[in-house]
Amino acid sequence: MRLVIAAMKHETNTFSPVPTPLARFGKAGDELLEGKAAYKALKGTGAGVAAFIDLAEQHGAEFEIAISAEAWPSGPVEDEAYEYICNKICRAVAKGCDALLLDLHGAMVTRSREDGEGELLSRLRKLAPRLPIGVSLDMHTNFYPAIAENATVIAGYQTYPHIDTYETSMRAAKPIFAMLKGEARPTMAWGNRPMLPHVMRQGSDDFPNRDLQAMARRMEREGALCATLFTGFPHADISQAGLSAVVVTNDDPDLARRYRDELLDFAWTHREAFVYRLEPLEESLARAKAATEFPVVLLDHYDNCASGGTMDTMKVLGAILDSGLEDVAAFAIHDPAAVKTLIAAGVGAKVSVPLGGKLDMPSIKRKGEPREVTGTVKLISNGQFRNRGKAWHGMLMDMGTAVVLDTGKVEIVVISKHLEPFDLGCFTSLGIDPTAKKYLMLKSRVHYRAGFKAIAKQIIECAGVGVCTSDYSMLDFKHVRRPIYPLDNLNDPNP
């Protein structure tokens, strides 16, 4: 038995000014992972490809890892990068194989295409019309017909924060192995509803997504091979952005359709619960000042690099500095130029530096606004650490060269590569104990819960500035299908 294994993962924020060339798909060390290098980097981790590797080895299969390419969310993927990754996968399949296992995202938009994953799968299906193809997808998939038409089995994450990446790939791959043994005949049903759930209301700890994911798990216990509710990624101005569901059964299309409709109908009935209600920043910081138990997480959720944010807006951090809050650690400001300045000054030096605000955000009509910050260079690091928490356990993280700038009241982590703070290692690797701080400012939306929810005494969501805004009125949607809720007032109980 010969298998091809590959990953192509990017969540595209079409409003983001952050470019997505091929180099962005290199993780720690800027290398694109292929073959033996991919095996060495991913084996034994919580990555989706690691699950494919484990299953292949358990079945005594020969396998090739064509490529494992993953980039932090940003603007549309450059066509050259997309073609490079697709060609690597297609060439591996063209050599011949018994099955293909793909770890995809589901929300990749390129300069030329709305549906990067569907196009890849279409190409693969032309190469190998009868090839069993198992696909794992992110919960934030924006589902297009071509994905379902060309995949054999599809499974999506059932947790947000995503702590089931490994398990999801297992769910996608096990039916493929059963199919190869003649023990399964996968059948699939998919559909969507005209709704754009706010990301801040998509956490799988929260209603209604908590209940939807429980329903999907119950369906799998009752006999579905895979059942998935995709909340979708709303910061993509493309026709099929939004909520969808896909169910795979063993040769039972009627059951697949019934389960699919159960998921979609529940989501639509409770669509209002997916709408996020904003709080003015001034009120958020007033609540922070009144806190009596610590640490308090101050969530700068408008500017999260894991949703395509620049990670360099200064509104929330600036308000914290102006408020006089003390004993704060902030992760992080992405500013490679400031990192160079601070390194040149050296550890122990007192420095004034224009921090953040290096990128304009034309999609929301905002110019970058740096802020002059004075502090002492406390630490310089290569920025690498391994996740020890629930999310992507064991994976090597790389924030690039990083500096801790201490203002006396706020320790600011300044980084040169994008990295969302979802693991305590983003602080502990820099000599900061997050449990000992009164306040932790995190540029995150929901993933922070994987590492920080357990230590936080209070979580305060702070509305700042950025292309991850939860205020849809700031985003000029031109291509998404209309009408769609909540951009439009839809009262039809059965859209």
Coordinates of C-alpha atoms in Angstrom, one line a residue:
M1 CA 0.0 0.0 0.0
R2 CA 1.4 3.4 -1.0
L3 CA 0.0 6.6 0.4
V4 CA 0.7 10.3 -0.4
I5 CA 0.4 12.7 2.6
A6 CA 0.3 16.5 2.3
A7 CA -0.8 19.7 4.0
M8 CA -1.8 23.0 2.5
K9 CA -3.1 25.4 5.1
H10 CA -4.0 29.1 5.0
E11 CA -6.9 31.0 6.3
T12 CA -7.3 34.0 4.1
N13 CA -8.5 37.4 5.3
T14 CA -9.3 39.2 2.1
F15 CA -9.3 42.5 4.1
S16 CA -5.8 42.0 5.4
P17 CA -2.8 44.0 4.0
V18 CA -0.3 41.3 5.1
P19 CA 1.1 39.7 2.0
T20 CA 1.2 35.9 1.5
P21 CA 4.2 34.9 -0.6
L22 CA 5.7 31.3 -0.6
A23 CA 8.2 32.2 2.1
R24 CA 5.3 32.8 4.6
F25 CA 4.6 29.0 4.4
G26 CA 7.9 28.2 6.0
K27 CA 7.6 27.7 9.7
A28 CA 10.5 27.6 12.2
G29 CA 13.7 28.3 10.3
D30 CA 11.8 29.5 7.2
E31 CA 11.9 26.1 5.6
L32 CA 9.1 24.5 3.6
L33 CA 8.7 21.0 5.1
E34 CA 8.9 18.1 2.6
G35 CA 9.7 14.5 2.8
K36 CA 12.1 13.4 5.6
A37 CA 12.3 16.9 7.0
A38 CA 8.5 17.0 7.3
Y39 CA 8.5 13.6 9.0
K40 CA 11.1 14.7 11.5
A41 CA 9.4 18.0 12.3
L42 CA 5.9 16.6 12.7
K43 CA 6.1 13.0 13.9
G44 CA 5.0 12.8 17.5
T45 CA 3.3 16.2 17.6
G46 CA -0.4 17.3 17.6
A47 CA -0.3 18.2 14.0
G48 CA -2.8 16.7 11.5
V49 CA 0.0 15.3 9.4
A50 CA 1.3 13.5 12.4
A51 CA -2.0 11.5 12.6
F52 CA -1.6 10.5 9.0
I53 CA 1.9 9.4 9.7
D54 CA 0.9 7.3 12.7
L55 CA -2.0 5.6 10.8
A56 CA 0.2 4.8 7.8
E57 CA 2.9 3.3 10.0
Q58 CA 0.3 1.3 12.0
H59 CA -0.9 -0.2 8.7
G60 CA 2.6 -0.9 7.4
A61 CA 2.0 1.4 4.4
E62 CA 4.7 3.0 2.3
F63 CA 4.1 6.8 2.3
E64 CA 5.5 10.0 0.9
I65 CA 5.0 13.4 2.5
A66 CA 4.8 15.6 -0.6
I67 CA 4.8 18.9 1.4
S68 CA 3.5 20.3 4.6
A69 CA 2.9 24.0 3.9
E70 CA 1.1 26.2 6.5
A71 CA 1.1 30.0 6.9
W72 CA -0.3 32.3 9.5
P73 CA -3.5 33.9 8.2
S74 CA -3.0 37.0 6.0
G75 CA -4.1 38.4 2.7
P76 CA -4.8 36.4 -0.5
V77 CA -2.1 33.8 -1.3
E78 CA 0.2 34.8 -4.2
D79 CA -0.5 32.6 -7.3
E80 CA 3.1 31.5 -7.5
A81 CA 3.0 30.2 -3.9
Y82 CA -0.3 28.4 -4.6
E83 CA 1.0 26.8 -7.8
Y84 CA 4.2 25.6 -6.1
I85 CA 2.4 23.9 -3.3
C86 CA -0.3 22.3 -5.6
N87 CA 2.3 21.1 -8.0
K88 CA 4.2 19.3 -5.3
I89 CA 1.1 17.4 -4.3
C90 CA 0.0 16.7 -7.8
R91 CA 3.4 15.4 -8.8
A92 CA 3.5 13.0 -5.9
V93 CA 0.0 11.6 -6.8
A94 CA 0.9 11.3 -10.5
K95 CA 3.6 8.8 -9.5
G96 CA 0.9 6.5 -8.4
C97 CA -0.6 5.8 -5.0
D98 CA -3.5 3.8 -3.3
A99 CA -4.8 6.8 -1.3
L100 CA -4.2 10.5 -0.6
L101 CA -4.5 12.0 2.9
L102 CA -4.7 15.8 2.9
D103 CA -4.6 18.2 5.8
L104 CA -6.2 21.4 4.4
H105 CA -7.6 24.5 5.9
G106 CA -10.7 25.2 3.9
A107 CA -10.6 29.0 3.7
M108 CA -7.7 29.6 1.3
V109 CA -8.2 32.4 -1.2
T110 CA -5.6 33.2 -3.8
R111 CA -5.1 36.2 -6.0
S112 CA -7.0 34.4 -8.8
R113 CA -9.3 32.0 -7.0
E114 CA -11.9 32.1 -4.2
D115 CA -11.6 28.4 -3.5
G116 CA -8.0 27.2 -3.2
E117 CA -8.8 23.8 -1.8
G118 CA -11.6 23.0 -4.3
E119 CA -9.3 23.8 -7.2
L120 CA -6.5 21.6 -5.8
L121 CA -9.0 18.7 -5.3
S122 CA -10.3 19.2 -8.8
R123 CA -6.9 18.9 -10.2
L124 CA -6.2 15.8 -8.2
R125 CA -9.4 14.2 -9.2
K126 CA -8.5 14.7 -12.9
L127 CA -5.2 13.0 -12.3
A128 CA -6.7 10.1 -10.4
P129 CA -10.5 9.7 -10.9
R130 CA -11.0 6.8 -8.5
L131 CA -8.4 7.6 -5.9
P132 CA -9.6 7.6 -2.3
I133 CA -9.0 11.1 -0.9
G134 CA -9.4 11.8 2.8
V135 CA -9.4 15.5 3.8
S136 CA -9.2 17.1 7.3
L137 CA -10.4 20.7 7.4
D138 CA -10.4 23.6 9.9
M139 CA -13.7 24.6 11.6
H140 CA -13.4 28.0 9.8
T141 CA -13.8 26.4 6.4
N142 CA -15.8 28.3 3.8
F143 CA -17.2 25.3 2.0
Y144 CA -17.4 25.2 -1.8
P145 CA -19.1 22.4 -3.9
A146 CA -15.8 21.4 -5.5
I147 CA -14.5 20.3 -2.1
A148 CA -17.3 17.8 -1.6
E149 CA -17.4 16.8 -5.3
N150 CA -13.8 15.7 -5.3
A151 CA -13.0 14.4 -1.8
T152 CA -14.0 10.9 -0.6
V153 CA -14.1 11.6 3.1
I154 CA -14.1 15.0 4.9
A155 CA -13.7 15.7 8.6
G156 CA -13.5 19.1 10.3
Y157 CA -12.3 20.3 13.7
Q158 CA -14.9 20.0 16.4
T159 CA -13.1 22.3 18.9
Y160 CA -12.3 26.0 18.9
P161 CA -9.7 26.7 20.2
H162 CA -8.5 23.9 17.9
I163 CA -7.2 21.3 20.2
D164 CA -8.3 18.4 18.1
T165 CA -6.1 18.8 14.9
Y166 CA -4.6 15.3 15.4
E167 CA -7.9 13.7 16.2
T168 CA -9.6 15.3 13.2
S169 CA -7.0 13.9 10.8
M170 CA -7.6 10.5 12.4
R171 CA -11.3 10.9 11.7
A172 CA -10.7 11.8 8.1
A173 CA -8.2 9.0 7.5
K174 CA -9.7 6.0 9.3
P175 CA -12.6 5.6 6.8
I176 CA -10.1 5.7 3.9
F177 CA -8.3 2.7 5.4
A178 CA -11.6 1.0 6.0
M179 CA -12.5 1.7 2.3
L180 CA -9.2 0.2 1.1
K181 CA -10.0 -3.0 3.1
G182 CA -13.5 -3.2 1.6
E183 CA -15.1 -2.4 4.9
A184 CA -16.7 1.0 4.1
R185 CA -18.4 2.8 1.2
P186 CA -18.3 6.5 2.2
T187 CA -21.3 8.6 1.1
M188 CA -21.5 12.3 1.7
A189 CA -24.1 15.2 2.1
W190 CA -23.2 18.8 2.6
G191 CA -25.1 22.1 2.7
N192 CA -24.9 25.7 4.1
R193 CA -27.0 28.5 5.5
P194 CA -26.8 32.2 4.6
M195 CA -25.1 33.3 7.8
L196 CA -21.8 34.8 8.8
P197 CA -21.2 33.9 12.5
H198 CA -18.9 36.4 14.3
V199 CA -15.6 34.7 15.2
M200 CA -15.9 35.9 18.7
R201 CA -19.1 33.9 19.1
Q202 CA -17.7 30.7 17.6
G203 CA -15.9 29.2 20.6
S204 CA -16.8 25.6 21.2
D205 CA -17.2 26.3 24.9
D206 CA -20.1 28.7 24.1
F207 CA -23.6 28.2 23.0
P208 CA -24.6 27.5 20.2
N209 CA -21.4 26.1 18.8
R210 CA -20.9 24.0 21.9
D211 CA -24.2 22.3 21.3
L212 CA -23.6 21.9 17.6
Q213 CA -20.3 20.2 18.1
A214 CA -21.8 17.9 20.7
M215 CA -24.5 17.0 18.1
A216 CA -21.8 16.2 15.6
R217 CA -20.0 13.9 18.0
R218 CA -23.3 12.2 18.9
M219 CA -23.9 11.5 15.2
E220 CA -20.5 9.8 14.9
R221 CA -21.3 7.7 17.9
E222 CA -24.6 6.7 16.3
G223 CA -22.9 5.6 13.0
A224 CA -21.8 8.5 10.9
L225 CA -18.2 8.1 9.7
C226 CA -17.7 11.9 10.1
A227 CA -20.0 14.7 11.0
T228 CA -18.8 18.3 10.9
L229 CA -20.4 21.8 11.5
F230 CA -18.2 24.5 10.0
T231 CA -18.7 27.9 11.5
G232 CA -16.9 29.5 8.6
F233 CA -14.5 32.4 8.3
P234 CA -16.4 35.7 7.9
H235 CA -13.3 37.9 7.1
A236 CA -13.2 36.6 3.5
D237 CA -15.3 38.6 1.0
I238 CA -16.1 35.6 -1.2
S239 CA -19.4 34.1 -2.4
Q240 CA -19.5 31.0 -0.1
A241 CA -18.2 32.5 3.1
G242 CA -20.2 31.4 6.1
L243 CA -21.6 28.4 8.0
S244 CA -21.9 25.0 6.5
A245 CA -22.1 21.3 7.4
V246 CA -20.9 18.0 5.9
V247 CA -21.7 14.5 7.0
V248 CA -20.2 11.2 5.7
T249 CA -21.9 7.9 6.3
N250 CA -21.2 4.3 5.4
D251 CA -23.3 3.8 2.3
D252 CA -26.4 5.6 3.8
P253 CA -27.1 8.9 1.9
D254 CA -30.4 9.4 3.6
L255 CA -28.8 9.4 7.0
A256 CA -26.1 11.8 5.8
R257 CA -28.8 14.2 4.6
R258 CA -30.8 13.9 7.7
Y259 CA -27.8 14.6 10.0
R260 CA -26.7 17.5 7.8
D261 CA -30.1 19.1 8.0
E262 CA -30.2 18.6 11.8
L263 CA -27.0 20.6 12.2
L264 CA -27.9 23.3 9.7
D265 CA -31.4 23.8 11.1
F266 CA -30.2 24.1 14.7
A267 CA -27.5 26.7 13.6
W268 CA -30.1 28.7 11.7
T269 CA -32.6 28.6 14.5
H270 CA -30.0 30.0 16.9
R271 CA -28.3 32.4 14.4
E272 CA -28.8 35.4 16.7
A273 CA -26.6 33.8 19.3
F274 CA -23.7 33.9 16.8
V275 CA -23.8 37.8 16.8
Y276 CA -21.2 39.4 18.9
R277 CA -22.1 42.5 21.0
L278 CA -19.4 45.1 21.2
E279 CA -18.3 47.0 24.3
P280 CA -16.5 50.4 24.2
L281 CA -12.9 50.2 25.0
E282 CA -13.2 52.8 27.8
E283 CA -15.7 50.5 29.6
S284 CA -13.5 47.5 29.2
L285 CA -10.5 49.2 30.8
A286 CA -12.7 50.6 33.6
R287 CA -13.7 47.0 34.4
A288 CA -10.0 46.0 34.3
K289 CA -9.1 48.7 36.8
A290 CA -11.8 47.5 39.2
A291 CA -10.5 43.9 39.1
T292 CA -9.5 42.4 42.5
E293 CA -8.4 38.9 41.3
F294 CA -5.5 38.3 38.9
P295 CA -4.3 37.7 36.3
V296 CA -6.8 39.4 34.1
V297 CA -6.6 38.8 30.4
L298 CA -7.2 41.9 28.2
L299 CA -8.1 40.6 24.8
D300 CA -7.1 42.8 21.8
H301 CA -9.4 40.8 19.5
Y302 CA -9.5 43.3 16.6
D303 CA -5.9 42.6 15.7
N304 CA -5.2 38.8 15.8
C305 CA -2.6 37.4 13.4
A306 CA -4.4 34.1 13.4
S307 CA -7.3 35.8 11.7
G308 CA -5.1 37.9 9.3
G309 CA -4.5 40.9 11.5
T310 CA -1.3 43.0 11.2
M311 CA -0.6 42.5 14.9
D312 CA 0.8 46.0 15.0
T313 CA -2.1 48.2 15.9
M314 CA -1.5 50.2 19.1
K315 CA -5.0 51.3 20.2
V316 CA -5.5 48.8 23.0
L317 CA -1.9 48.8 24.2
G318 CA -1.8 52.6 24.0
A319 CA -4.9 52.8 26.1
I320 CA -3.4 50.4 28.7
L321 CA -0.3 52.6 28.8
D322 CA -2.4 55.7 29.2
S323 CA -4.6 54.1 31.9
G324 CA -1.8 53.6 34.3
L325 CA -2.4 49.9 34.7
E326 CA 0.6 48.2 36.3
D327 CA 2.2 44.8 36.3
V328 CA 1.2 44.1 32.7
A329 CA 2.7 41.7 30.1
A330 CA 1.6 42.3 26.5
F331 CA 1.9 39.8 23.7
A332 CA 2.7 41.0 21.2
I333 CA 3.5 43.8 18.8
H334 CA 4.8 42.6 15.4
D335 CA 7.4 45.2 14.4
P336 CA 10.7 43.8 12.8
A337 CA 12.0 47.4 12.5
A338 CA 11.6 48.1 16.2
V339 CA 13.2 44.7 17.0
K340 CA 16.3 45.7 15.1
T341 CA 16.4 49.1 16.8
L342 CA 16.1 47.5 20.3
I343 CA 18.7 44.9 19.5
A344 CA 21.1 47.6 18.4
A345 CA 20.6 49.4 21.7
G346 CA 21.3 46.2 23.7
V347 CA 20.0 44.6 26.9
G348 CA 19.9 47.2 29.7
A349 CA 19.6 50.2 27.4
K350 CA 16.8 52.7 27.8
V351 CA 15.2 53.4 24.4
S352 CA 12.5 55.4 22.8
V353 CA 11.1 53.7 19.8
P354 CA 8.1 54.3 17.4
L355 CA 6.3 51.0 18.1
G356 CA 3.8 49.4 15.8
G357 CA 1.6 51.0 13.2
K358 CA 3.8 50.1 10.3
L359 CA 1.1 48.8 8.0
D360 CA -1.8 50.8 6.6
M361 CA -5.2 49.0 6.5
P362 CA -7.0 50.5 3.4
S363 CA -9.8 48.0 3.6
I364 CA -11.0 49.7 6.8
K365 CA -9.7 53.1 5.8
R366 CA -7.1 53.3 8.5
K367 CA -3.5 54.4 8.3
G368 CA -0.9 52.8 10.5
E369 CA -0.4 54.8 13.7
P370 CA 2.9 54.1 15.5
R371 CA 3.3 55.1 19.1
E372 CA 6.4 56.4 20.7
V373 CA 7.2 54.1 23.6
T374 CA 10.1 54.5 26.1
G375 CA 11.4 51.5 28.0
T376 CA 14.4 49.4 28.9
V377 CA 15.5 46.5 26.7
K378 CA 15.1 43.6 29.2
L379 CA 15.7 40.5 27.0
I380 CA 16.6 39.4 23.5
S381 CA 15.6 36.0 22.2
N382 CA 15.6 33.9 19.0
G383 CA 11.9 33.5 19.6
Q384 CA 11.6 29.7 19.3
F385 CA 9.8 27.4 21.8
R386 CA 7.7 24.3 21.8
N387 CA 4.1 24.2 22.7
R388 CA 3.4 22.3 25.9
G389 CA -0.3 23.0 26.1
K390 CA -3.3 21.4 24.4
A391 CA -3.1 23.2 21.1
W392 CA -0.6 21.8 18.5
H393 CA 1.2 20.1 21.3
G394 CA 4.9 19.6 20.7
M395 CA 5.1 21.9 17.7
L396 CA 8.0 24.2 17.4
M397 CA 6.8 27.8 17.4
D398 CA 8.8 30.7 15.9
M399 CA 8.1 34.4 16.7
G400 CA 11.3 35.4 15.0
T401 CA 13.9 37.4 16.9
A402 CA 12.0 38.8 19.9
V403 CA 12.6 41.6 22.4
V404 CA 11.0 42.4 25.8
L405 CA 10.7 46.1 26.2
D406 CA 9.9 47.1 29.8
T407 CA 8.3 50.5 30.4
G408 CA 8.3 50.0 34.2
K409 CA 4.6 49.1 34.2
V410 CA 4.2 47.1 31.1
E411 CA 6.5 44.5 29.7
I412 CA 5.9 44.5 25.9
V413 CA 7.0 41.6 23.7
V414 CA 8.1 42.8 20.3
I415 CA 8.4 40.1 17.6
S416 CA 9.6 39.9 14.1
K417 CA 7.3 37.0 12.9
H418 CA 3.6 36.6 13.5
L419 CA 2.5 34.3 16.3
E420 CA -0.8 34.2 18.2
P421 CA -0.5 33.8 22.0
F422 CA -2.3 30.5 22.7
D423 CA 0.4 28.7 24.6
L424 CA 2.0 29.9 27.9
G425 CA 5.4 29.4 26.2
C426 CA 5.1 32.6 24.4
F427 CA 5.8 34.3 27.7
T428 CA 7.7 31.7 29.7
S429 CA 10.3 31.3 26.9
L430 CA 11.0 35.0 27.4
G431 CA 11.4 34.9 31.1
I432 CA 7.9 36.2 31.9
D433 CA 5.7 34.2 34.3
P434 CA 2.1 34.9 33.1
T435 CA 0.6 33.5 36.3
A436 CA 2.5 36.2 38.3
K437 CA 1.2 39.1 36.3
K438 CA -1.8 41.2 37.2
Y439 CA -2.7 41.8 33.5
L440 CA -2.0 39.9 30.3
M441 CA -2.7 41.8 27.1
L442 CA -3.2 39.2 24.3
K443 CA -3.7 39.8 20.6
S444 CA -6.0 36.9 20.2
R445 CA -9.7 36.0 19.7
V446 CA -10.5 32.5 20.9
H447 CA -7.4 30.4 20.6
Y448 CA -5.9 32.0 23.8
R449 CA -8.3 29.8 25.7
A450 CA -6.2 26.8 25.0
G451 CA -3.4 28.0 27.3
F452 CA -4.7 31.0 29.2
K453 CA -8.3 30.3 30.2
A454 CA -7.2 28.0 33.0
I455 CA -5.0 30.7 34.6
A456 CA -7.2 33.8 34.0
K457 CA -9.4 35.0 36.9
Q458 CA -11.2 37.4 34.5
I459 CA -11.3 37.9 30.7
I460 CA -12.1 41.3 29.3
E461 CA -12.6 41.7 25.6
C462 CA -11.1 45.0 24.3
A463 CA -12.3 46.5 21.1
G464 CA -9.4 48.1 19.3
V465 CA -8.5 48.6 15.7
G466 CA -7.7 46.0 13.0
V467 CA -8.9 44.0 10.1
C468 CA -10.2 41.3 12.4
T469 CA -12.9 43.7 13.6
S470 CA -16.2 42.2 14.8
D471 CA -18.0 45.3 13.6
Y472 CA -19.1 44.2 10.1
S473 CA -20.1 47.7 9.2
M474 CA -16.4 48.5 8.9
L475 CA -16.0 45.9 6.2
D476 CA -17.0 46.5 2.6
F477 CA -18.5 43.2 1.5
K478 CA -18.8 43.1 -2.3
H479 CA -18.6 39.4 -3.2
V480 CA -20.3 37.4 -0.5
R481 CA -23.7 36.0 -1.5
R482 CA -26.6 38.2 -0.4
P483 CA -28.9 38.2 1.5
I484 CA -26.9 36.9 4.4
Y485 CA -27.4 37.2 8.1
P486 CA -26.5 39.4 10.0
L487 CA -25.6 41.7 7.1
D488 CA -29.2 41.4 6.1
N489 CA -32.3 40.9 8.2
L490 CA -33.4 37.4 7.4
N491 CA -36.5 36.1 9.2
D492 CA -37.2 33.0 7.1
P493 CA -37.2 29.9 9.4
N494 CA -36.2 27.7 6.4
P495 CA -33.9 29.7 4.1

